[in-house]
CSV table of C-alpha atoms and ligand atoms in Angstrom, one decimal:
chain,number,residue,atom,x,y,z
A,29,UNK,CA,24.8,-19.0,7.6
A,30,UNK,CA,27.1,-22.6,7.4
A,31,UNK,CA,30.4,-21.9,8.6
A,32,UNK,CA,32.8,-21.9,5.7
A,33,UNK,CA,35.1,-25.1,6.2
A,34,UNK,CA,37.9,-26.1,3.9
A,35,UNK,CA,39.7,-29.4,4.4
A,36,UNK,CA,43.7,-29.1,4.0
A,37,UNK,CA,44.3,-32.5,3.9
A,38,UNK,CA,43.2,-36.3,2.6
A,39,UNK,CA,44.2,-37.1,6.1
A,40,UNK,CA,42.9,-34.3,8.7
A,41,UNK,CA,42.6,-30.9,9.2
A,42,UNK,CA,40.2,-28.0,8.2
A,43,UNK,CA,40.7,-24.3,7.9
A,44,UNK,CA,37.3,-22.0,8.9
A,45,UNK,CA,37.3,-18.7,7.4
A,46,UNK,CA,35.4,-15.8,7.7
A,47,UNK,CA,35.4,-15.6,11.9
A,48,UNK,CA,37.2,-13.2,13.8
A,49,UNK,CA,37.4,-15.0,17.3
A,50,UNK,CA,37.9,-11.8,19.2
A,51,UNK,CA,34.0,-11.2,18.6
A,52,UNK,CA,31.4,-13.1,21.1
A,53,UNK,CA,29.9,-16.5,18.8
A,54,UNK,CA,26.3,-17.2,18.8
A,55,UNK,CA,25.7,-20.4,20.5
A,56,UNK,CA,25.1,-22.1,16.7
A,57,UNK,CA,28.1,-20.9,15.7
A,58,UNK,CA,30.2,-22.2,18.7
A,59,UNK,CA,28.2,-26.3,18.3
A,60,UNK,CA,29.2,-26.1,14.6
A,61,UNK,CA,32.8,-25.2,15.1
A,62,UNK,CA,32.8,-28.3,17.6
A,63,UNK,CA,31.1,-30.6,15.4
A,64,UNK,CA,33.3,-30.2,12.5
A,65,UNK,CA,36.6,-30.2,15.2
A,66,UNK,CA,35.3,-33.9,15.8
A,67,UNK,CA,35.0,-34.9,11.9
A,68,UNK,CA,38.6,-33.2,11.0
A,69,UNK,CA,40.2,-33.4,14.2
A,70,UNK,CA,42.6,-30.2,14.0
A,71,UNK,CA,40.9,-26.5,12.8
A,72,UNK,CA,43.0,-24.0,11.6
A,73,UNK,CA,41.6,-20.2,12.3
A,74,UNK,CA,44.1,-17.8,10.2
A,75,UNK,CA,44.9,-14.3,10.6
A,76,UNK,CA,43.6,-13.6,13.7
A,77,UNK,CA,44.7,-11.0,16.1
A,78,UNK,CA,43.8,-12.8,19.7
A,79,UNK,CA,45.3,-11.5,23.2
A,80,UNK,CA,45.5,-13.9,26.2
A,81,UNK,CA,42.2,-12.7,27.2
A,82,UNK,CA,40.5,-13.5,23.6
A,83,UNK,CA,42.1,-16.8,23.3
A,84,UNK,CA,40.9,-17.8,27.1
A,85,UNK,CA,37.6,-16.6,25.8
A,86,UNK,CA,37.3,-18.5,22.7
A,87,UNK,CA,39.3,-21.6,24.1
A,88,UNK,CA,36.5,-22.3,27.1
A,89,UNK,CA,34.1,-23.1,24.8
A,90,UNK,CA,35.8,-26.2,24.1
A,91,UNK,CA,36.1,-27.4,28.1
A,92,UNK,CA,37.8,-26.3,31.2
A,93,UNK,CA,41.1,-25.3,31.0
A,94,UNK,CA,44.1,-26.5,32.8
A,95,UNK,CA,44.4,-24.2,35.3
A,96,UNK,CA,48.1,-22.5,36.9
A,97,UNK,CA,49.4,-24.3,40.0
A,98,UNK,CA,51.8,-21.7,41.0
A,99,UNK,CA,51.0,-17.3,41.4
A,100,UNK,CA,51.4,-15.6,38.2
A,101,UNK,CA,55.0,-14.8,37.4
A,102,UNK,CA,56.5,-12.3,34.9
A,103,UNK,CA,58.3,-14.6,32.8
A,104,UNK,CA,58.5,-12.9,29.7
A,105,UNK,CA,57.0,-9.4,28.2
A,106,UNK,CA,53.7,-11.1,27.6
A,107,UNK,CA,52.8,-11.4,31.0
A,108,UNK,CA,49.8,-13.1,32.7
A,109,UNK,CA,45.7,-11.9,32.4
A,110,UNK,CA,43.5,-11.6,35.6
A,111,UNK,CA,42.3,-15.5,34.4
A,112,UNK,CA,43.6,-18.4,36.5
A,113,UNK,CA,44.5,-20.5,33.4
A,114,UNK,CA,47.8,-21.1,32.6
A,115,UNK,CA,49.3,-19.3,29.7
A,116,UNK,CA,51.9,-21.8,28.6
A,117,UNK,CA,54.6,-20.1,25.4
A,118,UNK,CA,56.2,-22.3,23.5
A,119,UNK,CA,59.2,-20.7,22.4
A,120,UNK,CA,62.8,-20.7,21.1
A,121,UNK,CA,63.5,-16.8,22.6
A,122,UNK,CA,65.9,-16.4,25.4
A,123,UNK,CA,66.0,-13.0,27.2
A,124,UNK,CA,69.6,-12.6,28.9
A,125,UNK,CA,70.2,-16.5,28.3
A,126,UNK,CA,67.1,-17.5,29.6
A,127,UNK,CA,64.7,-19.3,28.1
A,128,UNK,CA,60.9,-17.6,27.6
A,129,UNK,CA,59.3,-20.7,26.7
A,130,UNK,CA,58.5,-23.5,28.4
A,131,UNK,CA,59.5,-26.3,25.7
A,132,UNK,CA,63.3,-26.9,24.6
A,133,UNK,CA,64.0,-26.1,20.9
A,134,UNK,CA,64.4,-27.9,17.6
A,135,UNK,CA,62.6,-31.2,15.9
A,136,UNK,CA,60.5,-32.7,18.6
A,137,UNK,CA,59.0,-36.5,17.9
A,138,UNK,CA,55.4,-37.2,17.7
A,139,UNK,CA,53.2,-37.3,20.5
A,140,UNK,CA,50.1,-36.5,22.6
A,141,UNK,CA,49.3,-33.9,25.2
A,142,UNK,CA,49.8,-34.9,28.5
A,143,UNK,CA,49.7,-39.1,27.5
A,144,UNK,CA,51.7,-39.7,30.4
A,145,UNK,CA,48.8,-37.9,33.5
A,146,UNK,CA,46.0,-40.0,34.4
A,147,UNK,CA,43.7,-37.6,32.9
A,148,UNK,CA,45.7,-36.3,30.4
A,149,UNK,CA,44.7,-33.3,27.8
A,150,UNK,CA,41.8,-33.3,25.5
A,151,UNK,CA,42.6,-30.6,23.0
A,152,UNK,CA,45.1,-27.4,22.8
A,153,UNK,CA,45.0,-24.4,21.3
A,154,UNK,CA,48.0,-22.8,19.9
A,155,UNK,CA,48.2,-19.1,18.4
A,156,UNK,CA,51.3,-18.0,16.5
A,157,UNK,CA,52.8,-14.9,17.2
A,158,UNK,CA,56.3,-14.5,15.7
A,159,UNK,CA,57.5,-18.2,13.5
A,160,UNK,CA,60.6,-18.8,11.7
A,161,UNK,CA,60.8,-18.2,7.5
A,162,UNK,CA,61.2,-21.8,6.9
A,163,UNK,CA,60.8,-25.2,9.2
A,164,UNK,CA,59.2,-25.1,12.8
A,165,UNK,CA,55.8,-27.1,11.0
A,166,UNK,CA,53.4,-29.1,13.5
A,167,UNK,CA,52.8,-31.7,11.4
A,168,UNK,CA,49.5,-33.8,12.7
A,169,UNK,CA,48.3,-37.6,12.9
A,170,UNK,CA,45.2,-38.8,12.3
A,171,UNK,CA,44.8,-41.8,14.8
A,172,UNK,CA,41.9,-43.3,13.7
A,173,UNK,CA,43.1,-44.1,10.2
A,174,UNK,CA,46.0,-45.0,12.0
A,175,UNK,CA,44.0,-47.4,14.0
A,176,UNK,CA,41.5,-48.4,10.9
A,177,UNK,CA,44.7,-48.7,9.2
A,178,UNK,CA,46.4,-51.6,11.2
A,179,UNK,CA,46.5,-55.0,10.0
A,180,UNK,CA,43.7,-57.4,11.2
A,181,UNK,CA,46.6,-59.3,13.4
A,182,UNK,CA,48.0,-56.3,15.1
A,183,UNK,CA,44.7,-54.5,16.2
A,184,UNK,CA,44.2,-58.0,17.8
A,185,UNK,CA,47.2,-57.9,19.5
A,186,UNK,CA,46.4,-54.5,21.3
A,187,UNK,CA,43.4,-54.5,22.1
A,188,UNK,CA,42.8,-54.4,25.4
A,189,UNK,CA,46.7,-54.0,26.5
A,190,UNK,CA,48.3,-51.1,28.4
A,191,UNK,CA,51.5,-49.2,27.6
A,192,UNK,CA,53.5,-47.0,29.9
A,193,UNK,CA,53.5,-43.2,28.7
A,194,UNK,CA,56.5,-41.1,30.6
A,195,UNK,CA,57.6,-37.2,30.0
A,196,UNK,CA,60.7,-36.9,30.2
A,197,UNK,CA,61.9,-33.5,30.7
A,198,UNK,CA,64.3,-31.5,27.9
A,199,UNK,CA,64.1,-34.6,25.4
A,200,UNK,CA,62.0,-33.9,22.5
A,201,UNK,CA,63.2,-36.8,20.4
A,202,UNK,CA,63.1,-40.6,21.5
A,203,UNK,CA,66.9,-41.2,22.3
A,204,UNK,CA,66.2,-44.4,24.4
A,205,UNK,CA,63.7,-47.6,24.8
A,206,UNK,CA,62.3,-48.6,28.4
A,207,UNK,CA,64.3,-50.8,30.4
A,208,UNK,CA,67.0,-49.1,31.9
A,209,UNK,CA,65.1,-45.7,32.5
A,210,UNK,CA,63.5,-45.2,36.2
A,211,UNK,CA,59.8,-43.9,34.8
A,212,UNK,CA,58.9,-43.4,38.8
A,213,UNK,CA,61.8,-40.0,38.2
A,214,UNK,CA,59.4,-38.6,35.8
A,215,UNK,CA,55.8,-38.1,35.6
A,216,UNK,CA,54.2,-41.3,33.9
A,217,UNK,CA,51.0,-43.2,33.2
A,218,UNK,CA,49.8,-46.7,32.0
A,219,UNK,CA,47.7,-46.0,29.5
A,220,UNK,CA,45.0,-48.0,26.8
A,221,UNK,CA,46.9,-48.5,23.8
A,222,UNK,CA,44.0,-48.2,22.0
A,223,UNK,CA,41.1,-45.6,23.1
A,224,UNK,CA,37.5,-44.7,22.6
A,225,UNK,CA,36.9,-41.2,21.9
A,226,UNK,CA,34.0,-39.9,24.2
A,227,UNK,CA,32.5,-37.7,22.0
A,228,UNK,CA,32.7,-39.6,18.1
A,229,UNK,CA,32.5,-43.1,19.9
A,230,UNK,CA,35.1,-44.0,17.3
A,231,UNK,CA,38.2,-46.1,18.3
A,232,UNK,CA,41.8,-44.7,17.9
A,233,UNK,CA,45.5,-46.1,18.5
A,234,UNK,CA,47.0,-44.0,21.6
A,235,UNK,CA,51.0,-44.4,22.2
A,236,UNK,CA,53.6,-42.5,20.3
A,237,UNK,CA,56.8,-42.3,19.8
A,238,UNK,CA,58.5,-39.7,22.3
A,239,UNK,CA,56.3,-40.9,25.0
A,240,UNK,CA,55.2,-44.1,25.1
A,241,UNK,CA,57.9,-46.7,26.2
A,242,UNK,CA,56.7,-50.6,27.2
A,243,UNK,CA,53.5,-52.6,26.9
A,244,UNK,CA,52.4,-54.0,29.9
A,245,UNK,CA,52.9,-57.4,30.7
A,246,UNK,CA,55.6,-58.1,27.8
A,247,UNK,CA,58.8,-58.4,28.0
A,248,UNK,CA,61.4,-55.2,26.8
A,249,UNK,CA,62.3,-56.9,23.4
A,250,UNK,CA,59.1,-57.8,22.7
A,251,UNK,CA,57.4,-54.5,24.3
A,252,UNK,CA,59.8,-52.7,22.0
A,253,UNK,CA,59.4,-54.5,18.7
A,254,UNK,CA,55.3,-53.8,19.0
A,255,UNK,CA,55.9,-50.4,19.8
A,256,UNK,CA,58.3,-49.9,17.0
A,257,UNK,CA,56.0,-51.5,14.7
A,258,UNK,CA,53.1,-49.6,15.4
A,259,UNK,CA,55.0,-46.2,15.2
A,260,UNK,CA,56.4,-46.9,11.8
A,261,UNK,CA,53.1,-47.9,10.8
A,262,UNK,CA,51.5,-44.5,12.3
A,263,UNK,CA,53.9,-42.2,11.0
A,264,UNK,CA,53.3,-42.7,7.0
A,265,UNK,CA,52.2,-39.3,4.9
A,266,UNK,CA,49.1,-40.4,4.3
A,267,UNK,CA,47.9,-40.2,8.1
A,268,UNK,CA,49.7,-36.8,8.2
A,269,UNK,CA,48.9,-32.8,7.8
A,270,UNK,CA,52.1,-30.9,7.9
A,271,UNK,CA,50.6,-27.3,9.6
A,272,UNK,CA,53.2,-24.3,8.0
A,273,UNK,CA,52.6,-21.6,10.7
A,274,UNK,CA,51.7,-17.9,9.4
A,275,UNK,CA,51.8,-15.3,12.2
A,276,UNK,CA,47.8,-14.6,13.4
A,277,UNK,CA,46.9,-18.6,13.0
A,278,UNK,CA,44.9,-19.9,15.4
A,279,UNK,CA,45.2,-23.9,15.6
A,280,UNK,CA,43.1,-26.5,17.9
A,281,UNK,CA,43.7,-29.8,18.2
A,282,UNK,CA,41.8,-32.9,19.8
A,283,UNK,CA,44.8,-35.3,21.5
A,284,UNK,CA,42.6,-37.9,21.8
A,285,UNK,CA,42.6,-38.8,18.2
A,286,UNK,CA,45.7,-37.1,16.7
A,287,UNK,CA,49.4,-37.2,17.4
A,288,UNK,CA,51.3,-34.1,16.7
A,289,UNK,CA,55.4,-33.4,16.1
A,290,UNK,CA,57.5,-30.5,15.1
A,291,UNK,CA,60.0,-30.1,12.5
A,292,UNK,CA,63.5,-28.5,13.3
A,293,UNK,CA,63.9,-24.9,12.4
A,294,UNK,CA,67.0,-22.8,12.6
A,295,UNK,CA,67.8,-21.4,15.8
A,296,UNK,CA,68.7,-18.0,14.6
A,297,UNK,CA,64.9,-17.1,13.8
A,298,UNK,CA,62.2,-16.8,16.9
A,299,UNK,CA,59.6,-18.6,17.3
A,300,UNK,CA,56.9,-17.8,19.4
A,301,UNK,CA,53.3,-19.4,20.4
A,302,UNK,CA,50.8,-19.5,23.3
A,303,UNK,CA,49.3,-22.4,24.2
A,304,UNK,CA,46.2,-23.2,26.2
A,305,UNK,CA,45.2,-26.9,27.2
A,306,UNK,CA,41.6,-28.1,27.4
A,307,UNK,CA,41.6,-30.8,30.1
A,308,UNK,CA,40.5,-34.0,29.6
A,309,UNK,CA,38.8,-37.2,31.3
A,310,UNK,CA,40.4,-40.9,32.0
A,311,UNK,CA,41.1,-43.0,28.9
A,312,UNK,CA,38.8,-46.1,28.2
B,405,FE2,FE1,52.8,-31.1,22.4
């Protein structure tokens, strides 16, 4: 029986209904879920009921996942499963003052996964467990039209160049441009501005706004003028699917072709989500 798959947006995004991921997918099952995550780029699973262990499960069929580094640690009252993949919560809760999450709170600018690591992220997984009444959205960006969508002129202009993505820790909004900043502080990469997707073939623009701070070989003015162009030109509603979380959603997302960002939310209200990564390969 075809998967039922409901499109949420002119831009991206599809919801499948009628699949309760704690159960063990049939192979078929499993290669259509990926084929239609490559033609909407973010799938939306709702009311689900997933523990770490059933969101490992269903998450490997997309790739390996990124792995811990350090022993598990008893962070927070969700603890760590047998698995060796990192269980990362993205969260606003503080238990005695201390943070649960790994992410700081409020809006946070579009971006992608892991831009700024030579091989950085090919999807995520995120699963909502508790999420505010109002505001805490993931909106998504479809990068393709983005890219389809740039002037004749412009695509000409980056094709082919390189752009230095950087994370730098505890800001989740762009507060500065490139010059002054010491990128070799924070983890960074030089990256394609524009990228090939390995499985669609299909071309898509790859900087962003929180990350992504000068083009290689230009000059800071000029770097920064591109940059600001192409981010204005990316961030327009019509590339965009704002995601409204309901507690039991299941989202994936492919950050080789999307961009994602949150909107601010009130910090009397919790918000709570675990996140898995699927790695990725080197950009081309
Ligand atoms: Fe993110």
């Amino acid at each position: 029986m075809p998967l039922e798959i409901k499109p949420l947006s002119p831009a991206l995004g599809a919801e499948i209904a009628g699949l309760d991921l704690r159960d063990e997918l049939p192979a078929a099952v499993v290669a259509e879920i990926i084929e239609a995550w490559h033609e909407h780029l973010v799938l939306s699973f709702r009311n689900q009921e997933l523990t770490e262990d059933d969101q490992i499960r269903f998450a490997r069929h997309f790739g390996a996942l990124q792995k811990r580094t350090r022993p598990p640690q008893a962070i927070n009252e969700f603890g760590h499963t047998k698995y060796p993949e990192l269980t990362m919560l993205v969260s606003n809760i503080r238990d005695n003052g201390k943070l649960i999450g790994s992410l700081p709170d409020g809006e946070m600018h579009f971006h992608s996964d892991q831009c700024y690591l030579e091989k950085p992220a090919a999807g995520t997984l995120l699963y909502a467990i508790e999420v505010p009444s109002a505001g805490g959205d993931t909106l998504f960006l479809n990068m393709y039209k983005a890219y389809d969508g740039l002037p004749a002129e412009l695509q000409a202009r980056i094709d082919g160049r390189r752009a230095l993505n950087a994370y730098l820790y505890d800001s989740t909004t762009r507060a500065i441009n490139g010059a002054k900043v010491d990128f070799t502080a924070h983890p960074h990469y030089v990256q394609p501005m524009v990228r090939t997707h390995p499985a669609t073939g299909r071309k898509a623009l790859y900087v962003n706004r929180l990350m992504t701070f000068t083009v290689d070989g230009m000059d800071e003015a000029d770097g920064t003028a591109l940059l600001n162009a192409l981010f204005d030109h990316m961030e327009q509603q019509k590339f965009i699917y704002a995601h409204h979380w309901r507690v039991g959603d299941l989202v994936l997302w492919d950050n080789r072709c999307t961009l994602h960002a949150r909107t601010d939310f009130s910090g009397r209200e919790r918000r709570l989500l675990r996140r898995y990564v699927v790695m990725g390969d080197r950009v081309y």
